[in-house]
Coordinates of C-alpha atoms and ligand atoms in Angstrom, one line a residue:
M947 CA 32.6 129.9 111.2
D948 CA 33.4 129.5 114.9
L949 CA 37.1 128.3 115.0
Q950 CA 36.7 127.3 118.7
L951 CA 40.2 128.7 119.5
K952 CA 39.2 130.5 122.7
D953 CA 41.9 130.1 125.4
K954 CA 44.0 127.7 123.3
V955 CA 47.7 128.4 123.7
A956 CA 49.4 129.0 120.4
L957 CA 53.1 129.4 119.8
V958 CA 54.0 131.2 116.6
T959 CA 57.7 131.4 115.6
G960 CA 58.7 134.3 113.5
G961 CA 55.7 136.1 114.9
S962 CA 57.1 139.6 114.8
Q963 CA 56.6 140.3 111.0
G964 CA 55.0 139.1 107.9
I965 CA 53.0 135.9 107.9
G966 CA 53.8 135.1 111.5
K967 CA 52.6 138.4 112.7
A968 CA 49.3 138.1 110.8
V969 CA 48.8 134.6 112.2
A970 CA 49.5 135.8 115.8
L971 CA 47.0 138.7 115.4
R972 CA 44.4 136.4 113.8
L973 CA 44.7 133.7 116.5
A974 CA 44.5 136.3 119.3
H975 CA 41.5 137.8 117.6
E976 CA 39.9 134.4 117.8
G977 CA 40.5 134.3 121.6
A978 CA 43.7 132.2 121.6
R979 CA 46.5 133.0 124.1
V980 CA 49.5 133.6 121.8
V981 CA 53.3 133.4 122.3
V982 CA 55.2 135.2 119.6
A983 CA 58.9 134.4 119.1
A984 CA 61.6 136.0 117.1
R985 CA 65.2 137.3 117.5
G986 CA 64.5 141.0 117.4
R987 CA 63.0 142.5 120.5
E988 CA 61.6 145.7 119.0
L989 CA 59.1 144.3 116.5
L990 CA 58.1 141.5 118.9
D991 CA 57.1 144.2 121.5
L992 CA 55.1 146.1 118.8
V993 CA 53.1 142.9 117.9
A994 CA 52.5 142.2 121.6
G995 CA 51.4 145.7 122.2
E996 CA 49.0 145.5 119.2
I997 CA 47.5 142.3 120.6
R998 CA 47.1 143.6 124.1
A999 CA 45.6 146.9 122.8
A1000 CA 42.9 144.8 121.1
G1001 CA 42.2 142.9 124.4
G1002 CA 44.2 139.8 123.6
Q1003 CA 46.6 137.8 125.8
V1004 CA 50.2 137.5 124.6
A1005 CA 53.7 136.8 125.6
A1006 CA 56.7 137.9 123.5
V1007 CA 59.8 135.7 123.8
Q1008 CA 63.1 136.6 122.2
A1009 CA 64.5 133.4 120.8
D1010 CA 66.7 132.2 117.9
V1011 CA 64.8 129.0 117.0
S1012 CA 67.8 127.7 115.0
R1013 CA 69.4 127.0 118.4
A1014 CA 68.3 124.0 120.4
E1015 CA 68.6 125.7 123.8
D1016 CA 66.4 128.6 122.6
C1017 CA 63.7 126.1 121.5
S1018 CA 63.7 124.6 125.0
R1019 CA 63.5 127.9 126.7
L1020 CA 60.8 129.1 124.4
V1021 CA 58.5 126.1 125.2
N1022 CA 59.4 126.5 129.0
E1023 CA 58.4 130.1 128.9
T1024 CA 55.2 129.3 127.0
I1025 CA 54.2 126.8 129.8
K1026 CA 55.2 129.3 132.4
A1027 CA 53.1 132.1 130.8
F1028 CA 49.9 130.1 130.0
G1029 CA 50.2 126.6 131.6
G1030 CA 50.0 124.5 128.4
L1031 CA 50.6 124.3 124.7
D1032 CA 47.9 123.4 122.1
I1033 CA 49.2 124.9 118.8
V1034 CA 52.6 125.3 117.2
V1035 CA 53.0 127.3 114.0
N1036 CA 56.6 126.7 112.8
N1037 CA 56.9 129.8 110.6
A1038 CA 60.3 131.4 111.3
G1039 CA 62.4 131.4 108.2
T1040 CA 64.0 133.3 105.4
S1041 CA 64.8 132.8 101.8
A1042 CA 68.1 131.1 101.1
T1043 CA 68.9 130.3 97.5
G1044 CA 72.0 130.4 95.3
E1045 CA 74.0 128.7 92.6
F1046 CA 74.7 125.1 93.7
E1047 CA 78.4 125.4 93.7
S1048 CA 78.4 128.6 95.6
V1049 CA 76.4 127.3 98.6
T1050 CA 78.7 126.4 101.4
D1051 CA 78.3 123.6 104.0
E1052 CA 77.8 126.3 106.6
E1053 CA 74.9 127.8 104.6
W1054 CA 73.3 124.3 104.1
Q1055 CA 73.7 123.7 107.9
T1056 CA 72.2 127.1 108.8
D1057 CA 69.2 126.5 106.6
F1058 CA 68.5 123.1 108.0
E1059 CA 68.9 124.4 111.6
L1060 CA 66.4 127.2 111.0
K1061 CA 63.8 125.6 108.8
L1062 CA 63.9 121.9 109.6
F1063 CA 65.5 121.4 113.0
A1064 CA 63.5 124.2 114.6
A1065 CA 60.3 122.5 113.5
I1066 CA 61.6 119.1 114.7
R1067 CA 62.7 120.4 118.1
L1068 CA 59.7 122.5 118.8
S1069 CA 57.3 119.7 117.8
R1070 CA 59.2 117.2 120.0
L1071 CA 59.0 119.6 122.9
A1072 CA 55.3 120.3 122.3
V1073 CA 53.9 116.8 121.6
P1074 CA 54.0 115.6 125.3
Y1075 CA 51.6 118.5 126.3
M1076 CA 49.4 117.8 123.3
K1077 CA 49.3 114.0 124.0
Q1078 CA 48.2 114.7 127.6
Q1079 CA 45.1 116.6 126.5
R1080 CA 44.5 114.5 123.3
W1081 CA 44.4 117.7 121.2
G1082 CA 47.1 119.4 119.3
R1083 CA 47.8 121.2 116.1
I1084 CA 51.1 121.7 114.3
V1085 CA 51.4 123.8 111.1
N1086 CA 54.8 123.8 109.3
V1087 CA 55.1 126.8 107.0
T1088 CA 57.1 125.7 103.9
N1089 CA 57.4 126.7 100.3
I1090 CA 55.9 125.6 96.9
G1091 CA 59.5 125.1 95.8
A1092 CA 59.5 122.0 98.0
K1093 CA 57.3 120.3 95.4
Q1094 CA 58.8 121.7 92.2
P1095 CA 62.4 122.7 92.9
R1096 CA 63.9 124.9 90.2
A1097 CA 67.5 125.6 89.3
K1098 CA 69.4 127.8 91.8
S1099 CA 66.8 127.2 94.5
M1100 CA 69.0 125.4 97.1
P1101 CA 69.3 125.0 100.0
T1102 CA 65.7 126.2 100.6
T1103 CA 63.9 123.8 98.3
V1104 CA 65.7 120.8 99.8
T1105 CA 65.1 121.9 103.4
R1106 CA 61.5 122.5 102.6
A1107 CA 61.0 119.1 100.9
A1108 CA 62.3 117.6 104.1
G1109 CA 59.7 119.7 105.9
L1110 CA 57.0 118.1 103.8
A1111 CA 58.2 114.6 104.6
F1112 CA 58.5 115.6 108.3
T1113 CA 54.9 116.8 108.3
K1114 CA 53.5 113.7 106.7
A1115 CA 55.5 111.3 109.0
L1116 CA 54.6 113.2 112.1
S1117 CA 50.9 113.3 111.1
K1118 CA 50.8 109.5 110.8
E1119 CA 52.5 109.0 114.1
Y1120 CA 50.4 111.3 116.2
A1121 CA 47.0 111.0 114.6
P1122 CA 46.0 108.4 117.2
H1123 CA 46.6 111.2 119.8
N1124 CA 44.4 113.6 117.9
I1125 CA 47.4 115.8 117.1
L1126 CA 47.0 117.1 113.6
V1127 CA 50.0 118.1 111.5
N1128 CA 49.8 120.0 108.2
T1129 CA 51.9 122.2 106.0
V1130 CA 51.2 125.3 103.9
C1131 CA 53.4 125.8 100.9
I1132 CA 53.8 129.5 100.3
G1133 CA 54.3 131.0 96.9
L1134 CA 54.6 134.8 97.1
I1135 CA 53.2 136.7 100.1
Q1136 CA 53.9 140.3 100.8
A1137 CA 56.4 140.4 103.7
G1138 CA 59.5 142.0 105.1
Q1139 CA 61.8 139.7 103.2
H1140 CA 60.6 141.1 99.9
E1141 CA 60.8 144.7 101.1
R1142 CA 64.4 144.1 102.1
K1143 CA 65.2 142.5 98.7
A1144 CA 63.6 145.3 96.8
A1145 CA 65.5 147.9 98.9
K1146 CA 68.7 146.1 98.1
A1147 CA 67.9 146.1 94.4
G1148 CA 67.0 149.8 94.7
I1149 CA 63.4 149.5 93.5
P1150 CA 60.1 150.2 95.2
V1151 CA 58.6 147.0 96.6
E1152 CA 55.4 147.7 94.7
Q1153 CA 57.4 147.5 91.5
F1154 CA 58.8 144.1 92.6
Y1155 CA 55.3 142.8 93.4
A1156 CA 54.0 144.0 90.0
Q1157 CA 56.8 142.3 88.2
V1158 CA 56.4 138.9 89.9
A1159 CA 52.6 139.1 89.7
Q1160 CA 52.8 138.5 86.0
D1161 CA 53.5 134.8 86.6
I1162 CA 50.7 134.4 89.2
P1163 CA 47.4 133.2 87.8
L1164 CA 45.5 135.3 90.3
G1165 CA 47.5 138.3 89.1
R1166 CA 48.9 139.5 92.4
V1167 CA 51.1 138.7 95.3
G1168 CA 49.2 137.4 98.3
R1169 CA 48.7 139.3 101.6
A1170 CA 49.9 138.0 104.9
E1171 CA 46.3 138.0 106.2
E1172 CA 45.3 135.6 103.4
A1173 CA 48.0 133.1 104.7
A1174 CA 46.8 133.7 108.2
N1175 CA 43.2 132.8 107.3
V1176 CA 44.3 129.3 106.0
I1177 CA 46.6 128.7 109.0
A1178 CA 44.0 129.8 111.5
F1179 CA 41.6 127.3 109.9
L1180 CA 44.2 124.5 110.0
V1181 CA 44.9 124.9 113.7
S1182 CA 41.2 125.2 114.6
E1183 CA 38.5 122.7 115.6
A1184 CA 37.0 123.4 112.2
A1185 CA 39.8 121.4 110.6
S1186 CA 39.3 118.4 112.9
Y1187 CA 39.5 115.8 110.0
V1188 CA 42.5 117.4 108.2
T1189 CA 45.9 116.0 108.9
G1190 CA 49.1 115.1 106.9
T1191 CA 48.1 117.5 104.1
S1192 CA 49.8 120.4 102.3
I1193 CA 48.0 123.4 101.0
N1194 CA 49.5 125.6 98.3
L1195 CA 49.1 129.2 99.2
D1196 CA 50.3 130.6 95.9
G1197 CA 47.5 132.3 93.9
G1198 CA 47.5 129.3 91.6
S1199 CA 51.1 129.6 90.5
S1200 CA 52.3 126.1 91.3
A1201 CA 52.1 123.5 88.5
V1202 CA 51.5 120.7 91.0
L1203 CA 48.6 119.8 93.3
Ligands
NAP478 N1 56.6 135.7 102.0 C1 56.9 134.8 101.0 O1 56.7 135.1 99.9 C2 57.4 133.4 101.4 C3 57.6 132.5 100.3 C4 58.0 131.2 100.6 C5 58.2 130.8 102.0 N2 58.0 131.7 103.0 C6 58.2 131.3 104.4 O2 57.2 131.8 105.2 C7 57.7 132.1 106.5 C8 57.4 133.5 106.9 O3 58.1 134.4 106.0 P1 57.7 135.9 105.9 O4 57.8 136.2 104.4 O5 56.6 136.3 106.7 O6 59.1 136.5 106.5 P2 59.5 137.8 107.2 O7 58.5 138.9 107.0 O8 60.9 138.1 106.8 O9 59.5 137.4 108.7 C9 60.3 136.4 109.2 C10 60.1 136.2 110.7 O10 60.9 135.1 111.1 C11 61.7 135.6 112.2 N3 63.0 134.8 112.2 C12 63.9 134.7 111.2 N4 64.9 133.9 111.6 C13 64.6 133.6 112.9 C14 65.3 132.8 113.9 N5 66.5 132.2 113.6 N6 64.7 132.6 115.1 C15 63.5 133.1 115.3 N7 62.8 133.9 114.5 C16 63.4 134.1 113.3 C17 61.9 137.1 111.9 O11 62.2 137.8 113.1 P3 63.8 138.1 113.5 O12 64.5 138.4 112.2 O13 63.7 139.3 114.4 O14 64.3 136.9 114.1 C18 60.5 137.4 111.5 O15 59.6 137.5 112.6 C19 59.2 131.8 106.4 O16 59.5 130.5 106.9 C20 59.5 131.9 104.9 O17 60.6 131.2 104.5 C21 57.6 133.0 102.7

């Protein structure tokens, strides 16, 4: 399938590792010009190097997307590098869960800034460019917990549920401008966050993946490239009639559609 992504300008937050990295590599492979953003310089540079070595065009911008000023600078640098902005993948994030009474105001605030406000701010900054060209794609990466929150899953499940509502409302408002907005609800995908958790628990990450796979109908944790395949489709011309939807990327584990 030709995704018709050649020369589109795509901003991928959290593009230095895991799902974001796989999305950046995939979009660059499809001919898009990619901006990857994250806080850490080293991994960003490695991804940028990988894309350039494969003949792709990329800019790596160090930014903390939980800060309003970094979001503005990120979009400005995208425009400076490539002269436009067609696609935003709001992917930066990390797991944040605990017992309700132990989660402080500060932790709630941090989670909202990183997962919700970053998507709000970057979308608000990107939409004027997308409106101008009557073409735009926004994908918000969320979590299946948004649809079926379990005990001790806050603040993430609440922030992510807000992300679902944000996606739907934005899709309705900008459909007349041919700006399509969707979300992917992630279950378990192999990524740095799980490697760090396993290391903290003192077990090999393969053991962690094998344990959690027992509850996944497909019998395994997903690969970042499998998430990237779906996200690349959603931001492409091939998905031209898909907006305001959420896709579970969870190997079948979610109990809800
Ligand atoms: N993997 C899963 O099983 C899973 C499950 C549910 C939801 N998700 C969601 O999927 C998304 C990608 O997760 P992943 O598993 O691929 O994570 P990951 O491997 O830990 O990568 C996270 C990326 O986000 C960046 N990041 C984190 N905080 C940031 C900030 N404040 N500003 C800018 N960049 C930031 C990280 O780089 P720096 O640290 O250098 O900034 C890194 O590039 C996240 O939103 C996550 O919550 C993943």
